[in-house]
Amino acid sequence: MADIFEKCVNWKDADLAKLAGHYAYYRVIQETDGTEVVIDGKRVIMACSNNYLGLANDPRVKEAAAEASRRWGASTCGSRVLNGTTELHDELDHRLAKYLGREAAVTYSTGFGTNVGVLSSLILRKDTIFADRMVHASLVEGIQAALGDCKRFRHNNMDDLERLLASADPDSGKLIVVDGMYSMEGDLANLPKIVELKKKYNARLFVDDAHGFGVLGEGGRGTGEHFGLHDEVDLQMLTFSKSLASIGGCIAGPKEVINWLKHKSRPLVFSASMTPGAAAAALKSLEIIEQEPERRARLWDISERLHRELRGMGFDTAPSVTPVLPIVIGDQTLCLSFWRRLTDAGMFASPVVRPAVEKELVRTVFTATHTDEQVDRSLDIFQRCGREMGVIPYKKPSTRVEVKMARPGCNGFYSSAEDGITAISVERSPVKGSLGVGEVLQQSDRPLSERLGDVVEIMTWRALNAGPEDVKKLAELPTTLWQQRRRLRTKLMGAGVKLLQRRQSGGRTADRE
């Protein structure tokens, strides 16, 4: 009889990553001032927080949260529908609705719960969701919990979206679901075309503006405002753990829809409400966003400089047009090794690998409160580590890279993919047949980096599976191999981890090689 825990016992991916020194998750932060943190006793630049406007450590926000806790307690100990609605929660609902220009709004205890709650209660059996394939995991959960049908269109592919809309039952309710600003790649939903299709096929539009609120548009109201289409967004969702420097979520739209959700949405009805401190922090942050637009301008100044200089070094940051700054790598082992090198050099960044993204990348975000000195230091770290790992060339590309950014006042640019560059290809063509080290090195028609990579894989396999005579051959390899020692370590580690993974799965693939 199968044990339900057996799959947990047999799952070793995290253990293997830790053995390889490539485990990037659940790092314990010992201290923080917003722009720098202390990990394992070492102070590093925080370069992947969603604290876009730097308000999480603002003294006014912290004092508002503390005062609310003193007055209202640490928790409401109840859901919004019962005893969990204080004056703070009610005020936050109304203030957000007014700022967003919506008829009504209601707050949830988390952003994740907001998306799940809205889709699971709004989409019934005869309704259909049309969702971008790259939407956030919380929207995926909401889609799976909904009773209706779901059709997924290729990321920002408007022809694919129209094909699905055209083939749908004309009598069914239709909801197009997109992220306004995509949190990993940093591009925007193509709202102008989506709005055109929404009108043509009588659909409604849901925009997850978790990352767009506070960042995009003249007033920071999000993706719709950026494109001049704010009123065309039927339902706008936002979270408080980004620009609002708190925890929670909100959905804003027609008052009849919000009333429905207040009585039908299970994550709202059956979850405890936001803590009073969290509600007060969000209120104070909203006030600062309204009164200090210079924060948003500073964020865009920093982001535009980083995009321009990193692309000038040879890094690929496409398709981003926002403060989300992806360093696209395209190879899992190199991505994790590059992240490790950044960490050791004093930068807190986040590696992201498939299937979360189409191409492996290191995600970075700098906030409005980073200093010029911290940005200078970060650029130096990027360049030094990128060169050492072979992500960028030592010689800067001669071609000037124009940077298109979706900052306030520029109502276009939903993607900069056409501007991206890749300094060095990390893909290797496989060697046909069974070749020895010498034969591989003598293939003069292939780039040296490819030949070295194949040598590493061959020698890794032999060192782990054969006798000492094979290991001795390492000493006989040309000097050029040892000049590539940094890349060699990366290749060795990647091949070793892949080998262990094959053995964990039964070793059948390994036995055939």
XYZ file of C-alpha atoms in Angstrom:
513
model
C 0.000 0.000 0.000
C 1.406 3.384 -1.038
C 2.333 5.933 1.614
C 1.148 9.445 0.754
C 4.395 10.805 2.213
C 6.583 8.639 -0.050
C 6.912 11.307 -2.747
C 8.129 13.778 -0.122
C 10.776 11.383 1.159
C 12.013 10.652 -2.367
C 12.155 14.286 -3.495
C 15.809 15.378 -3.298
C 16.015 18.404 -5.619
C 16.476 20.921 -2.795
C 19.085 18.711 -1.101
C 21.041 18.434 -4.349
C 20.944 22.199 -4.832
C 22.276 22.706 -1.302
C 25.106 20.250 -1.932
C 26.010 22.156 -5.083
C 25.927 25.499 -3.254
C 23.086 26.605 -5.518
C 20.199 26.753 -3.056
C 18.865 30.315 -3.196
C 15.770 30.142 -1.049
C 14.651 30.765 2.548
C 17.713 32.871 3.287
C 17.459 34.328 6.786
C 17.746 38.107 6.920
C 19.235 39.199 10.238
C 18.993 42.976 9.745
C 17.582 45.367 7.154
C 17.372 49.080 6.478
C 15.548 48.597 3.176
C 18.426 49.043 0.728
C 20.887 46.731 2.491
C 20.446 43.567 4.551
C 22.623 41.358 6.723
C 22.808 37.633 5.896
C 25.156 35.237 7.699
C 26.723 38.249 9.356
C 27.545 39.929 6.018
C 26.006 43.201 4.837
C 24.889 43.081 1.193
C 22.922 45.322 -1.175
C 19.251 44.328 -1.356
C 18.595 44.111 -5.087
C 15.438 42.018 -5.403
C 12.856 43.453 -3.013
C 9.418 44.540 -4.276
C 9.633 47.562 -1.964
C 9.566 49.775 -5.078
C 9.089 53.155 -3.405
C 11.142 52.296 -0.321
C 8.232 52.836 2.069
C 8.581 49.619 4.076
C 11.247 51.261 6.224
C 9.828 54.774 6.181
C 9.509 56.004 9.821
C 6.017 57.380 9.145
C 4.749 54.034 7.895
C 6.322 52.103 10.776
C 4.865 54.509 13.351
C 1.381 54.257 11.790
C 1.543 50.463 12.044
C 2.773 50.619 15.644
C 0.110 53.116 16.715
C -2.669 51.025 15.135
C -1.421 47.930 16.964
C -1.417 49.817 20.264
C -4.970 51.044 19.694
C -6.637 48.092 17.941
C -4.472 45.169 19.049
C -2.190 42.805 17.149
C -5.052 41.072 15.287
C -8.764 41.380 14.617
C -9.199 37.639 15.277
C -12.038 37.501 12.803
C -13.024 37.759 9.128
C -14.223 40.889 7.369
C -17.792 39.601 7.267
C -17.997 39.198 11.067
C -15.794 41.028 13.576
C -12.772 41.757 11.385
C -13.781 45.137 9.919
C -12.421 48.058 11.939
C -12.611 51.721 11.034
C -9.171 51.298 9.471
C -10.350 48.551 7.097
C -13.436 50.526 6.103
C -11.397 53.682 5.501
C -8.853 51.760 3.423
C -11.628 50.341 1.213
C -13.015 53.802 0.521
C -9.653 55.547 0.109
C -8.445 52.984 -2.440
C -11.688 53.134 -4.425
C -11.450 56.930 -4.558
C -7.767 56.979 -5.529
C -8.292 54.365 -8.234
C -11.417 56.086 -9.537
C -13.562 52.990 -9.016
C -17.083 52.701 -7.664
C -16.044 50.394 -4.843
C -13.199 48.309 -3.439
C -12.724 45.642 -0.785
C -9.524 44.489 0.894
C -8.411 40.908 1.557
C -5.765 39.679 3.990
C -3.374 38.677 1.164
C -2.916 39.393 -2.513
C -2.840 35.683 -3.282
C -6.198 35.245 -1.571
C -7.615 38.175 -3.524
C -6.964 36.568 -6.903
C -8.171 33.158 -5.790
C -11.250 34.648 -4.166
C -12.288 36.811 -7.104
C -11.949 34.210 -9.858
C -13.321 31.274 -7.885
C -16.503 33.140 -6.955
C -17.077 35.199 -10.107
C -16.555 32.532 -12.794
C -19.471 30.087 -12.898
C -20.123 27.070 -15.126
C -21.111 28.926 -18.300
C -18.335 31.488 -18.029
C -14.906 31.415 -19.671
C -11.573 32.886 -18.610
C -9.019 33.919 -21.243
C -5.706 34.114 -19.406
C -2.176 34.936 -20.494
C 0.067 31.907 -19.998
C 2.465 33.936 -17.866
C -0.011 35.199 -15.248
C 0.918 34.934 -11.573
C 0.545 31.628 -9.710
C -2.265 33.077 -7.583
C -4.321 33.643 -10.732
C -3.579 30.087 -11.841
C -4.913 28.840 -8.493
C -8.009 30.997 -8.895
C -8.572 29.662 -12.400
C -8.289 26.077 -11.178
C -10.783 26.780 -8.389
C -13.316 28.402 -10.738
C -16.247 26.386 -12.082
C -16.039 27.766 -15.604
C -13.749 27.018 -18.517
C -10.298 28.520 -19.066
C -8.394 29.125 -22.274
C -4.735 30.202 -22.086
C -3.197 32.353 -24.808
C 0.509 32.685 -25.597
C 2.200 35.474 -23.678
C 1.143 38.852 -25.083
C 0.187 37.175 -28.352
C -2.886 39.096 -29.476
C -3.521 36.896 -32.507
C -3.755 33.887 -30.209
C -6.091 35.736 -27.851
C -8.368 36.764 -30.688
C -8.414 33.226 -32.057
C -9.650 31.937 -28.689
C -12.209 34.721 -28.273
C -13.567 34.180 -31.767
C -14.038 30.443 -31.173
C -15.820 30.871 -27.821
C -19.559 30.582 -27.278
C -20.912 34.083 -27.975
C -23.480 33.646 -25.190
C -20.930 32.798 -22.477
C -19.559 35.308 -20.001
C -15.968 36.198 -20.902
C -13.188 37.525 -18.660
C -9.729 38.368 -19.999
C -7.143 37.955 -17.222
C -3.641 39.448 -17.389
C -0.895 40.786 -15.182
C -0.454 44.484 -15.827
C 3.287 44.346 -15.166
C 4.862 40.893 -15.289
C 6.926 40.371 -12.164
C 9.744 38.231 -13.572
C 10.384 39.589 -17.081
C 9.289 43.185 -16.407
C 7.194 43.664 -19.562
C 3.619 44.973 -19.665
C 0.372 43.525 -20.926
C -0.499 44.916 -24.348
C -3.544 46.722 -22.985
C -4.314 48.815 -26.096
C -4.871 45.700 -28.202
C -6.506 43.768 -25.346
C -9.040 46.567 -24.835
C -9.767 46.536 -28.568
C -10.460 42.786 -28.461
C -12.446 43.087 -25.250
C -14.866 45.486 -26.946
C -15.030 43.470 -30.159
C -15.979 40.234 -28.383
C -18.037 41.675 -25.510
C -15.650 40.548 -22.763
C -14.615 42.008 -19.413
C -11.020 42.770 -18.398
C -9.262 41.822 -15.135
C -5.805 43.332 -14.551
C -3.555 42.149 -11.738
C -1.687 45.374 -10.924
C 0.282 43.973 -7.989
C 3.536 45.344 -9.418
C 2.109 48.193 -11.491
C 0.349 50.087 -8.699
C 2.508 52.893 -7.337
C 4.952 52.476 -10.232
C 3.122 52.974 -13.542
C 1.175 56.003 -14.685
C 1.324 59.708 -13.821
C -0.401 59.107 -10.488
C 0.916 55.596 -9.899
C -2.520 54.091 -10.490
C -1.173 51.254 -12.589
C -1.028 49.815 -16.069
C -4.347 51.207 -17.265
C -3.331 54.746 -16.358
C 0.033 54.251 -18.074
C -1.686 53.440 -21.379
C -4.431 56.030 -20.935
C -6.956 53.195 -20.599
C -7.662 53.247 -16.867
C -11.442 53.327 -17.283
C -11.363 50.370 -19.682
C -10.120 48.038 -16.918
C -13.232 46.453 -15.404
C -11.565 44.865 -12.373
C -8.248 46.076 -10.969
C -6.419 43.999 -8.386
C -3.458 45.159 -6.315
C -1.410 43.856 -3.439
C -0.062 45.805 -0.488
C 3.307 44.034 -0.201
C 4.913 46.076 -2.963
C 4.479 49.856 -3.209
C 2.085 50.019 -0.262
C 4.698 48.479 2.064
C 2.302 46.233 3.967
C 0.522 42.902 3.519
C -2.899 42.356 1.977
C -4.777 42.710 -1.291
C -7.593 44.654 -2.901
C -10.047 44.314 -5.757
C -11.698 47.438 -7.168
C -14.470 47.785 -9.717
C -18.252 48.164 -10.139
C -20.115 48.348 -6.809
C -22.401 45.433 -7.725
C -19.421 43.169 -8.388
C -17.694 44.186 -5.151
C -20.909 43.548 -3.226
C -21.128 40.070 -4.780
C -17.551 39.306 -3.763
C -18.119 40.545 -0.194
C -20.751 37.843 0.220
C -19.595 35.072 -2.157
C -15.780 35.093 -2.056
C -14.654 32.382 0.359
C -11.091 33.626 0.957
C -12.657 36.910 2.079
C -15.545 35.490 4.099
C -13.597 32.699 5.788
C -10.180 34.335 6.366
C -9.194 36.640 9.193
C -8.866 40.221 8.017
C -5.636 42.200 7.700
C -4.090 43.088 11.026
C -4.811 46.673 12.141
C -1.110 47.450 11.820
C -1.072 46.261 8.198
C -4.161 48.315 7.343
C -2.681 51.437 8.930
C 0.634 50.945 7.121
C -1.171 50.689 3.782
C -3.182 53.834 4.524
C -0.075 55.833 5.396
C 1.767 54.538 2.322
C -1.164 55.542 0.098
C -1.035 59.026 1.605
C 2.698 59.300 0.862
C 2.224 58.026 -2.706
C -0.344 60.776 -3.279
C 1.825 63.513 -1.768
C 5.332 62.547 -2.949
C 5.416 61.793 -6.709
C 9.165 62.470 -6.615
C 9.625 58.978 -5.157
C 8.269 57.448 -8.326
C 10.467 59.735 -10.438
C 13.539 58.664 -8.458
C 12.640 54.990 -8.954
C 12.456 55.485 -12.716
C 15.708 57.461 -12.839
C 17.554 54.617 -11.109
C 15.873 51.916 -13.196
C 16.551 53.678 -16.486
C 20.228 54.110 -15.627
C 20.592 50.441 -14.645
C 18.921 49.233 -17.832
C 21.093 51.490 -19.984
C 24.411 50.634 -18.332
C 23.775 46.903 -17.990
C 22.795 46.600 -21.633
C 25.859 48.641 -22.514
C 27.994 46.052 -20.704
C 26.428 43.275 -22.761
C 23.771 41.964 -20.385
C 20.388 40.939 -21.809
C 17.578 42.637 -19.829
C 14.828 42.155 -22.424
C 11.856 42.285 -22.522
C 11.652 44.594 -19.472
C 10.543 48.221 -19.739
C 10.038 48.642 -15.987
C 11.994 48.663 -12.690
C 11.921 44.853 -12.764
C 15.377 44.172 -14.151
C 15.923 40.589 -15.359
C 19.437 39.446 -16.218
C 18.581 36.810 -18.810
C 21.027 33.884 -18.763
C 19.233 31.014 -20.506
C 21.140 28.170 -18.835
C 20.199 26.839 -15.396
C 23.676 25.949 -14.151
C 25.211 29.214 -15.316
C 22.271 31.156 -13.892
C 22.687 29.637 -10.431
C 26.470 30.017 -10.540
C 26.152 33.666 -11.570
C 23.690 34.243 -8.708
C 26.142 32.599 -6.298
C 28.934 34.876 -7.532
C 26.736 37.974 -7.092
C 25.893 36.876 -3.554
C 29.529 36.341 -2.638
C 30.369 39.765 -4.080
C 27.810 41.493 -1.844
C 24.470 41.540 -3.671
C 21.136 39.958 -2.723
C 19.452 38.911 -5.989
C 17.113 36.062 -6.966
C 17.716 33.336 -9.572
C 14.601 32.199 -11.439
C 14.605 29.016 -13.506
C 12.164 27.094 -15.648
C 9.236 26.416 -15.514
C 8.666 29.728 -13.684
C 10.159 31.565 -16.696
C 10.838 30.690 -20.316
C 14.558 31.497 -19.988
C 16.588 31.283 -16.797
C 17.327 34.703 -15.328
C 18.545 36.525 -12.245
C 15.810 38.916 -11.116
C 16.830 42.251 -9.658
C 14.867 45.300 -8.519
C 16.256 48.543 -7.121
C 14.100 50.897 -5.081
C 13.563 54.640 -4.929
C 15.670 54.812 -1.770
C 18.868 53.233 -3.110
C 21.679 55.785 -3.149
C 23.814 56.655 -6.156
C 26.777 55.086 -4.358
C 24.881 51.813 -3.940
C 23.919 51.845 -7.615
C 27.552 52.500 -8.605
C 28.716 49.642 -6.402
C 26.051 47.340 -7.841
C 27.043 48.099 -11.421
C 30.644 47.288 -10.560
C 29.551 43.954 -9.033
C 27.430 43.123 -12.084
C 30.276 43.845 -14.490
C 32.948 42.029 -12.503
C 30.845 38.911 -11.882
C 29.444 38.890 -15.410
C 32.920 38.896 -16.912
C 34.267 36.285 -14.515
C 31.381 33.926 -15.302
C 31.416 34.516 -19.044
C 27.941 36.049 -19.051
C 29.281 39.199 -20.745
C 32.484 39.818 -22.726
C 35.437 41.713 -21.266
C 35.144 44.155 -24.153
C 31.924 46.149 -24.174
C 29.716 45.780 -27.276
C 30.293 48.604 -29.752
C 26.617 48.881 -30.703
C 24.659 51.473 -28.731
C 21.600 49.959 -27.060
C 18.599 52.264 -26.876
C 16.504 51.744 -23.747
C 12.743 52.160 -23.932
C 11.166 52.552 -20.512
C 7.489 52.740 -19.546
C 8.005 55.679 -17.182
C 5.202 58.204 -16.602
C 4.615 60.298 -19.681
C 5.549 57.487 -22.092
C 2.300 55.655 -22.745
C 3.721 52.957 -25.023
C 6.458 50.311 -24.778
C 4.830 47.170 -23.410
C 7.977 45.153 -24.254
C 11.600 45.864 -25.139
C 12.315 42.394 -26.537
C 13.553 43.786 -29.825
C 16.230 45.763 -27.959
C 17.656 42.868 -26.003
C 21.119 41.554 -26.707
C 22.887 38.395 -25.760
C 26.623 38.890 -25.385
C 27.632 35.235 -25.264
C 25.553 32.230 -26.254
C 25.434 29.685 -23.459
C 23.844 26.974 -25.582
C 26.121 24.195 -26.786
C 25.651 21.836 -29.670
C 25.863 18.243 -28.508
C 28.753 16.114 -29.710
C 27.629 13.266 -31.903
C 28.735 9.782 -30.955
C 31.233 8.705 -28.316
C 34.370 10.862 -28.483
C 37.461 11.100 -26.331
C 38.880 14.245 -24.766
C 41.575 14.630 -27.421
C 39.134 14.274 -30.311
C 36.807 16.866 -28.834
C 39.611 19.392 -28.321
C 40.801 18.928 -31.918
C 37.428 19.928 -33.416
C 38.766 23.277 -34.633
C 35.531 24.132 -36.436
C 33.758 24.503 -33.082
C 34.226 27.410 -30.601
C 36.667 26.692 -27.780
C 34.008 27.308 -25.143
C 31.846 24.525 -26.618
C 34.762 22.091 -26.770
C 35.774 22.859 -23.184
C 32.214 22.294 -22.008
C 32.113 18.872 -23.628
C 35.484 17.962 -22.128
C 34.203 18.846 -18.677
C 31.142 16.638 -19.097
C 33.230 13.747 -20.360
C 35.734 13.999 -17.523
C 33.034 14.497 -14.892
C 31.321 11.317 -16.018
C 34.554 9.324 -16.030
C 35.759 10.679 -12.679
C 32.515 9.622 -11.045
C 32.057 6.295 -12.800
C 35.450 4.912 -13.811
C 38.871 4.185 -12.391
C 41.757 6.444 -11.406
C 43.398 6.199 -14.845
C 40.690 8.415 -16.297
C 41.202 11.028 -13.605
C 44.917 11.189 -14.393
C 44.056 12.399 -17.875
C 43.009 15.731 -16.380
C 46.691 16.589 -15.898
C 47.359 15.983 -19.586
C 44.822 18.539 -20.823
C 46.071 21.689 -22.608
C 46.815 24.891 -20.680
C 43.874 26.597 -22.392
C 41.523 24.420 -20.375
C 42.872 25.677 -17.054
C 42.649 29.251 -18.252
C 38.907 28.664 -18.296
C 38.870 27.369 -14.708
C 35.964 29.541 -13.558
C 33.755 28.193 -16.312
C 35.141 24.727 -15.684
C 33.862 24.768 -12.105
C 30.429 25.817 -13.323
C 30.340 23.057 -15.913
C 31.602 20.455 -13.476
C 29.011 21.407 -10.888
C 26.186 21.369 -13.401
C 27.195 18.012 -14.853
C 27.599 16.555 -11.370
C 24.161 17.703 -10.244
C 22.573 16.367 -13.426
C 24.302 13.039 -12.830
C 22.993 12.811 -9.274
C 19.503 13.703 -10.491
C 19.667 10.893 -13.058
C 20.752 8.466 -10.357
C 17.879 9.596 -8.126
C 15.451 8.817 -10.958
C 16.772 5.280 -11.271
C 19.909 5.751 -13.322
C 18.324 4.465 -16.518
C 19.347 7.485 -18.567
C 22.868 7.349 -17.157
C 23.205 3.661 -17.971
C 22.494 4.331 -21.629
C 25.228 6.982 -21.950
